[in-house]
CSV table of C-alpha atoms and ligand atoms in Angstrom, one decimal:
chain,number,residue,atom,x,y,z
A,1,MET,CA,37.0,91.8,87.5
A,2,PRO,CA,35.1,89.8,90.1
A,3,ALA,CA,36.5,86.3,90.6
A,4,PRO,CA,35.3,84.1,87.8
A,5,ARG,CA,33.2,81.1,88.6
A,6,THR,CA,31.7,79.8,85.4
A,7,VAL,CA,34.4,78.9,82.8
A,8,LEU,CA,34.1,77.6,79.3
A,9,LEU,CA,36.8,75.1,78.6
A,10,THR,CA,37.3,74.6,74.8
A,11,GLY,CA,39.2,71.6,73.6
A,12,ALA,CA,37.8,69.7,76.6
A,13,ALA,CA,38.1,66.3,74.9
A,14,GLY,CA,41.8,66.7,74.3
A,15,GLY,CA,44.8,65.8,76.5
A,16,VAL,CA,45.1,69.0,78.4
A,17,GLY,CA,41.4,69.5,78.4
A,18,THR,CA,40.8,66.1,80.0
A,19,LEU,CA,43.4,66.8,82.7
A,20,MET,CA,42.0,70.2,83.4
A,21,ARG,CA,38.3,69.2,83.5
A,22,ASN,CA,39.3,66.8,86.3
A,23,LEU,CA,41.5,69.2,88.2
A,24,LEU,CA,39.9,72.6,87.9
A,25,PRO,CA,36.6,72.0,89.8
A,26,ALA,CA,38.6,71.7,93.0
A,27,PHE,CA,39.5,75.4,92.6
A,28,GLY,CA,35.7,76.2,92.7
A,29,TYR,CA,35.0,76.5,89.0
A,30,GLU,CA,31.9,75.4,87.2
A,31,LEU,CA,33.1,74.2,83.8
A,32,ARG,CA,31.1,74.3,80.6
A,33,LEU,CA,32.8,72.0,78.1
A,34,LEU,CA,33.2,72.4,74.3
A,35,ASP,CA,34.9,70.3,71.7
A,36,VAL,CA,34.3,69.2,68.1
A,37,ARG,CA,34.4,65.7,69.5
A,38,PRO,CA,31.7,64.5,71.8
A,39,ILE,CA,32.6,64.2,75.5
A,40,GLU,CA,31.5,61.0,77.2
A,41,GLY,CA,29.8,61.4,80.5
A,42,ASP,CA,28.9,65.0,80.2
A,43,PRO,CA,25.5,65.4,78.5
A,44,ASP,CA,25.7,69.2,78.8
A,45,ALA,CA,29.0,69.4,76.9
A,46,VAL,CA,28.8,71.5,73.7
A,47,THR,CA,29.8,69.6,70.6
A,48,ALA,CA,30.8,72.3,68.1
A,49,ASP,CA,33.5,73.3,65.7
A,50,LEU,CA,35.3,76.6,66.1
A,51,SER,CA,34.0,77.6,62.6
A,52,ASP,CA,30.4,77.6,63.9
A,53,ARG,CA,30.0,81.2,65.1
A,54,ALA,CA,26.4,80.8,66.2
A,55,ALA,CA,27.3,77.8,68.4
A,56,LEU,CA,30.3,79.7,69.8
A,57,ARG,CA,28.2,82.7,70.7
A,58,GLU,CA,25.7,80.5,72.5
A,59,ALA,CA,28.5,78.5,74.3
A,60,VAL,CA,30.1,81.7,75.7
A,61,ARG,CA,26.9,83.3,76.8
A,62,GLY,CA,26.9,83.8,80.5
A,63,VAL,CA,30.3,82.5,81.3
A,64,ASP,CA,32.8,84.6,83.4
A,65,ALA,CA,35.9,83.5,81.5
A,66,ILE,CA,37.1,81.1,78.9
A,67,ILE,CA,40.1,78.7,78.8
A,68,HIS,CA,40.8,78.3,75.1
A,69,LEU,CA,42.5,75.0,74.4
A,70,ALA,CA,40.7,73.9,71.2
A,71,GLY,CA,42.6,73.7,67.9
A,72,ILE,CA,45.3,71.7,66.2
A,73,SER,CA,48.0,71.0,68.7
A,74,LEU,CA,50.9,69.9,66.4
A,75,GLU,CA,52.3,71.0,63.0
A,76,ALA,CA,49.8,70.5,60.1
A,77,PRO,CA,49.3,71.9,56.6
A,78,PHE,CA,48.8,75.7,56.6
A,79,GLU,CA,45.2,75.5,55.4
A,80,LYS,CA,44.2,73.4,58.4
A,81,ILE,CA,46.0,75.6,60.9
A,82,LEU,CA,44.4,78.6,59.3
A,83,LYS,CA,40.9,77.3,59.7
A,84,ALA,CA,41.2,75.8,63.2
A,85,ASN,CA,43.8,77.9,65.0
A,86,ILE,CA,43.7,81.3,63.3
A,87,GLU,CA,40.1,81.7,62.1
A,88,GLY,CA,38.8,79.5,65.0
A,89,THR,CA,40.5,81.7,67.6
A,90,TYR,CA,39.3,84.8,65.9
A,91,ASN,CA,35.7,83.4,66.0
A,92,LEU,CA,36.0,82.6,69.7
A,93,TYR,CA,37.3,86.1,70.5
A,94,GLU,CA,34.5,87.7,68.5
A,95,ALA,CA,31.9,85.6,70.3
A,96,ALA,CA,33.5,86.6,73.7
A,97,ARG,CA,33.5,90.3,72.7
A,98,GLU,CA,29.9,90.2,71.6
A,99,GLU,CA,28.7,88.4,74.8
A,100,GLY,CA,30.8,90.6,77.1
A,101,VAL,CA,33.1,87.8,78.5
A,102,ALA,CA,35.7,89.5,80.6
A,103,ARG,CA,38.8,87.2,80.3
A,104,ILE,CA,40.3,84.5,78.1
A,105,VAL,CA,43.2,82.2,79.1
A,106,PHE,CA,44.7,81.3,75.7
A,107,ALA,CA,46.8,78.2,75.3
A,108,SER,CA,49.8,79.5,73.4
A,109,SER,CA,52.9,77.4,73.0
A,110,ASN,CA,56.6,77.3,73.4
A,111,HIS,CA,56.6,76.9,69.6
A,112,ALA,CA,55.8,80.6,69.3
A,113,VAL,CA,59.4,81.1,70.3
A,114,GLY,CA,60.6,77.6,69.2
A,115,PHE,CA,63.5,78.8,67.0
A,116,THR,CA,65.1,80.6,70.1
A,117,PRO,CA,68.4,78.8,70.9
A,118,ARG,CA,68.1,76.9,74.1
A,119,PRO,CA,70.2,78.3,77.0
A,120,GLN,CA,73.6,76.5,77.4
A,121,GLY,CA,75.7,76.4,80.5
A,122,GLU,CA,75.6,79.7,82.4
A,123,ASP,CA,73.3,81.4,79.8
A,124,PRO,CA,70.5,83.4,81.4
A,125,LEU,CA,66.9,82.1,81.3
A,126,ILE,CA,64.9,83.1,78.2
A,127,PRO,CA,62.9,86.2,79.1
A,128,ILE,CA,59.2,86.4,78.3
A,129,ASP,CA,59.8,89.3,75.9
A,130,THR,CA,62.3,87.4,73.8
A,131,PRO,CA,61.5,88.1,70.1
A,132,ARG,CA,59.0,85.6,68.7
A,133,ARG,CA,60.5,83.0,66.5
A,134,PRO,CA,57.9,80.4,65.5
A,135,ASP,CA,59.2,77.0,64.5
A,136,THR,CA,56.1,75.8,62.5
A,137,PHE,CA,52.9,77.1,61.0
A,138,TYR,CA,51.5,75.8,64.3
A,139,GLY,CA,53.8,78.1,66.3
A,140,LEU,CA,52.9,80.9,63.9
A,141,SER,CA,49.2,80.4,64.7
A,142,LYS,CA,50.1,80.9,68.4
A,143,CYS,CA,51.9,84.2,67.6
A,144,PHE,CA,48.7,85.2,65.9
A,145,GLY,CA,46.7,84.2,68.9
A,146,GLU,CA,48.9,86.3,71.2
A,147,ASP,CA,48.6,89.3,68.9
A,148,LEU,CA,44.8,88.9,68.6
A,149,ALA,CA,44.7,88.9,72.4
A,150,GLN,CA,46.7,92.1,72.6
A,151,LEU,CA,44.4,93.7,70.0
A,152,TYR,CA,41.2,92.7,71.9
A,153,TRP,CA,42.7,94.1,75.1
A,154,ASP,CA,43.8,97.4,73.6
A,155,LYS,CA,40.6,97.9,71.5
A,156,HIS,CA,37.9,96.2,73.5
A,157,GLY,CA,39.2,95.8,77.1
A,158,LEU,CA,38.9,92.0,76.9
A,159,GLU,CA,41.6,90.6,79.1
A,160,THR,CA,43.8,87.6,78.2
A,161,VAL,CA,46.6,85.6,79.8
A,162,SER,CA,48.5,83.9,77.0
A,163,VAL,CA,50.2,80.8,78.5
A,164,ARG,CA,53.1,79.5,76.4
A,165,ILE,CA,52.7,75.9,77.5
A,166,GLY,CA,55.9,73.8,77.5
A,167,SER,CA,54.8,70.1,77.6
A,168,CYS,CA,51.8,69.3,79.7
A,169,PHE,CA,51.5,65.6,80.0
A,170,PRO,CA,51.3,63.3,83.1
A,171,GLU,CA,55.0,62.7,82.9
A,172,PRO,CA,57.9,64.1,80.8
A,173,THR,CA,58.7,61.6,78.0
A,174,SER,CA,61.9,63.1,76.6
A,175,VAL,CA,65.1,64.7,77.9
A,176,ARG,CA,64.0,68.0,76.4
A,177,MET,CA,60.8,67.8,78.4
A,178,LEU,CA,62.8,67.8,81.6
A,179,SER,CA,63.3,71.5,80.8
A,180,VAL,CA,59.8,72.4,79.6
A,181,TRP,CA,57.5,70.0,81.4
A,182,MET,CA,54.4,71.4,83.1
A,183,SER,CA,52.9,68.9,85.5
A,184,PRO,CA,49.1,68.6,85.3
A,185,ALA,CA,48.8,69.8,88.9
A,186,ASP,CA,51.0,72.9,88.2
A,187,GLY,CA,49.0,73.4,85.0
A,188,ALA,CA,45.8,73.7,87.0
A,189,ARG,CA,47.6,76.0,89.5
A,190,LEU,CA,48.7,78.2,86.6
A,191,PHE,CA,45.3,78.3,84.9
A,192,HIS,CA,43.7,79.2,88.3
A,193,ALA,CA,46.2,82.0,88.7
A,194,ALA,CA,45.5,83.2,85.2
A,195,LEU,CA,41.8,83.2,85.8
A,196,SER,CA,41.8,84.9,89.2
A,197,ALA,CA,44.7,87.5,89.2
A,198,GLU,CA,43.5,91.0,89.0
A,199,ASN,CA,44.2,93.5,86.1
A,200,VAL,CA,46.1,91.2,83.8
A,201,GLY,CA,45.4,93.3,80.6
A,202,HIS,CA,47.2,91.0,78.2
A,203,THR,CA,49.9,89.1,80.0
A,204,VAL,CA,52.1,86.5,78.4
A,205,VAL,CA,53.7,83.8,80.6
A,206,TYR,CA,55.6,80.6,80.1
A,207,GLY,CA,53.8,77.5,81.4
A,208,SER,CA,56.0,75.0,83.1
A,209,SER,CA,56.8,73.5,86.5
A,210,ALA,CA,59.8,74.7,88.6
A,211,ASN,CA,62.1,72.3,86.8
A,212,THR,CA,65.7,72.1,87.8
A,213,ARG,CA,66.7,72.2,84.1
A,214,LEU,CA,64.2,75.1,83.3
A,215,TRP,CA,65.0,77.1,80.1
A,216,TRP,CA,62.8,80.1,80.6
A,217,ASP,CA,61.9,82.8,83.1
A,218,LEU,CA,58.7,82.1,85.1
A,219,SER,CA,58.5,85.5,86.7
A,220,SER,CA,55.5,86.8,84.7
A,221,ALA,CA,53.6,83.7,85.7
A,222,ARG,CA,54.7,84.1,89.4
A,223,ALA,CA,53.5,87.7,89.3
A,224,LEU,CA,50.0,86.3,88.7
A,225,GLY,CA,50.3,84.3,91.9
A,226,TYR,CA,51.4,81.1,90.3
A,227,GLU,CA,53.6,79.0,92.6
A,228,PRO,CA,54.7,75.8,90.9
A,229,ARG,CA,55.3,72.9,93.2
A,230,ASP,CA,56.7,70.2,90.8
A,231,ASP,CA,60.1,69.5,89.3
A,232,SER,CA,60.7,67.1,86.4
A,233,GLU,CA,64.1,66.1,88.0
A,234,GLU,CA,62.6,63.0,89.5
A,235,PHE,CA,62.3,61.6,85.9
A,236,ALA,CA,65.8,62.7,84.8
A,237,GLN,CA,67.9,59.6,85.6
A,238,LYS,CA,65.5,57.2,83.8
A,239,LEU,CA,65.1,59.5,80.7
A,240,ILE,CA,68.8,60.2,80.4
A,241,ALA,CA,69.7,56.5,80.8
A,242,GLU,CA,67.3,55.7,77.9
A,243,GLN,CA,67.9,58.7,75.6
A,244,GLY,CA,71.2,60.3,76.5
A,245,GLU,CA,71.9,63.9,77.3
A,246,LEU,CA,71.0,66.7,74.8
A,247,GLU,CA,73.7,66.9,72.1
A,248,GLU,CA,75.0,70.3,70.9
A,249,GLY,CA,75.3,69.2,67.2
A,250,ASN,CA,71.7,67.8,67.0
A,251,ILE,CA,69.3,70.4,65.6
A,252,ALA,CA,66.4,68.9,67.5
A,253,HIS,CA,68.4,69.7,70.7
A,254,ALA,CA,69.6,73.2,69.8
A,255,TYR,CA,66.4,75.2,70.1
A,256,LEU,CA,63.5,75.7,72.6
A,257,GLY,CA,61.1,74.0,70.1
A,258,GLY,CA,63.0,70.8,69.9
A,259,ALA,CA,62.3,68.7,66.8
A,260,PHE,CA,59.5,71.1,65.7
A,261,VAL,CA,62.3,73.1,64.1
A,262,SER,CA,63.2,70.2,61.7
A,263,ASP,CA,61.2,69.8,58.5
A,264,PRO,CA,59.1,67.8,59.0
A,265,PRO,CA,59.0,67.7,62.8
A,266,VAL,CA,60.0,64.3,64.1
A,267,TRP,CA,59.3,62.6,67.4
A,268,PRO,CA,60.6,62.7,70.2
A,269,TYR,CA,60.0,66.4,70.7
B,1,NAI,P1,44.8,67.9,71.8
B,1,NAI,O1,45.0,67.8,70.4
B,1,NAI,O2,44.8,66.7,72.7
B,1,NAI,O3,43.4,68.6,72.1
B,1,NAI,C1,42.9,69.6,71.3
B,1,NAI,C2,41.4,69.5,71.3
B,1,NAI,O4,40.8,70.5,70.4
B,1,NAI,C3,40.9,68.1,70.7
B,1,NAI,O5,40.0,67.5,71.6
B,1,NAI,C4,40.2,68.5,69.4
B,1,NAI,O6,39.0,67.7,69.1
B,1,NAI,C5,39.8,70.0,69.7
B,1,NAI,N1,39.6,70.7,68.4
B,1,NAI,C6,40.5,70.7,67.4
B,1,NAI,N2,40.0,71.5,66.4
B,1,NAI,C7,38.8,71.9,66.8
B,1,NAI,C8,37.9,72.8,66.2
B,1,NAI,N3,38.0,73.3,65.0
B,1,NAI,N4,36.7,73.1,66.9
B,1,NAI,C9,36.6,72.6,68.2
B,1,NAI,N5,37.5,71.7,68.8
B,1,NAI,C10,38.6,71.4,68.1
B,1,NAI,O7,45.8,69.0,72.4
B,1,NAI,P2,46.3,69.3,73.8
B,1,NAI,O8,47.6,68.6,74.0
B,1,NAI,O9,45.3,68.9,74.8
B,1,NAI,O10,46.6,70.8,73.8
B,1,NAI,C11,45.5,71.7,74.2
B,1,NAI,C12,45.9,73.1,73.7
B,1,NAI,O11,47.1,73.5,74.4
B,1,NAI,C13,46.2,73.3,72.3
B,1,NAI,O12,45.8,74.6,71.8
B,1,NAI,C14,47.7,73.2,72.1
B,1,NAI,O13,48.2,73.9,71.0
B,1,NAI,C15,48.1,73.8,73.4
B,1,NAI,N6,49.4,73.3,73.9
B,1,NAI,C16,49.5,72.1,74.4
B,1,NAI,C17,50.7,71.6,74.9
B,1,NAI,C18,50.9,70.3,75.5
B,1,NAI,O14,52.0,70.0,76.1
B,1,NAI,N7,49.9,69.4,75.5
B,1,NAI,C19,52.0,72.5,74.8
B,1,NAI,C20,51.7,73.8,74.2
B,1,NAI,C21,50.5,74.2,73.8
B,2,15L,C1,53.0,71.8,71.9
B,2,15L,O1,52.7,72.9,71.6
B,2,15L,C2,52.2,70.6,71.5
B,2,15L,O2,50.8,70.9,71.5
B,2,15L,C3,52.4,69.4,72.5
B,2,15L,O3,51.8,68.3,71.9
B,2,15L,C4,53.9,69.2,72.7
B,2,15L,O4,54.4,68.7,71.6
B,2,15L,C5,54.5,70.4,73.2
B,2,15L,O5,54.3,71.5,72.4
B,2,15L,C6,56.1,70.3,73.3
B,2,15L,O6,56.8,71.2,72.9
B,2,15L,O7,56.5,69.3,73.9
């Protein structure tokens, strides 16, 4: 695939979308923005819902690749997840297939494997092929997205990098996030690697910085050319002083997905 230049960024009004629309142009991308919410300051941004197939088809026409962030980003009633994350992602893949888009970078989540026990002590890092264990309907929708990506690669030759993002915020805000944080700058580096690596087929990677307290194996991301530069450790002392270390007996500290495993999920994650 020739290096992509024009990229559709769905979910561009959201937290990660706002960070990425500021950071990705420095890598040489021309971004087309889409969200169900209007985006101030960009008169060309597409305001459309993922249920609007005609609008999606028009939005993807002529782009080289898509970064798909749009959808519900936390746990929600199944009916809402079904519409936005499951049917919405299907609608986007169909539009991409119909318009011949070569590659999608899909914002999957650590919550696709959220019920995986977190490594303790000398335990090995969690491999990328660990069995999926969603912790929520939200995580289940990310499992669907990853499977949809595999199907569209196998059947239609549409490539995807599924990025199981940890926590992408300007700073980690919990002790758990010291392990799963992806700095915005590393996020942009990873999305760039996912857009520009050759012959990715369907590749699944964890999305985080090179954190001292990392829980998972970043080698499939590094194989794309991703070289993380940040480490959450600079925030450790302050967060541990405020919140204490992760306790073994606390269910919200026992699994990769943090408090998403409890019913209902409770902050802090
Ligand atoms: P967010 O909730 O801030 O942004 C999501 C955006 O999608 C919003 O602007 C919203 O208006 C838009 N959207 C929702 N439903 C839509 C629909 N039906 N049609 C069109 N647009 C719609 O979420 P955030 O944090 O920016 O996350 C972006 C993506 O990355 C999400 O898919 C999320 O699941 C995933 N992710 C984020 C993580 C993080 O740490 N922020 C961690 C793991 C995954
Ligand atoms: C996610 O998948 C969410 O979209 C995000 O808001 C965070 O909660 C993140 O996971 C996390 O696990 O911290």
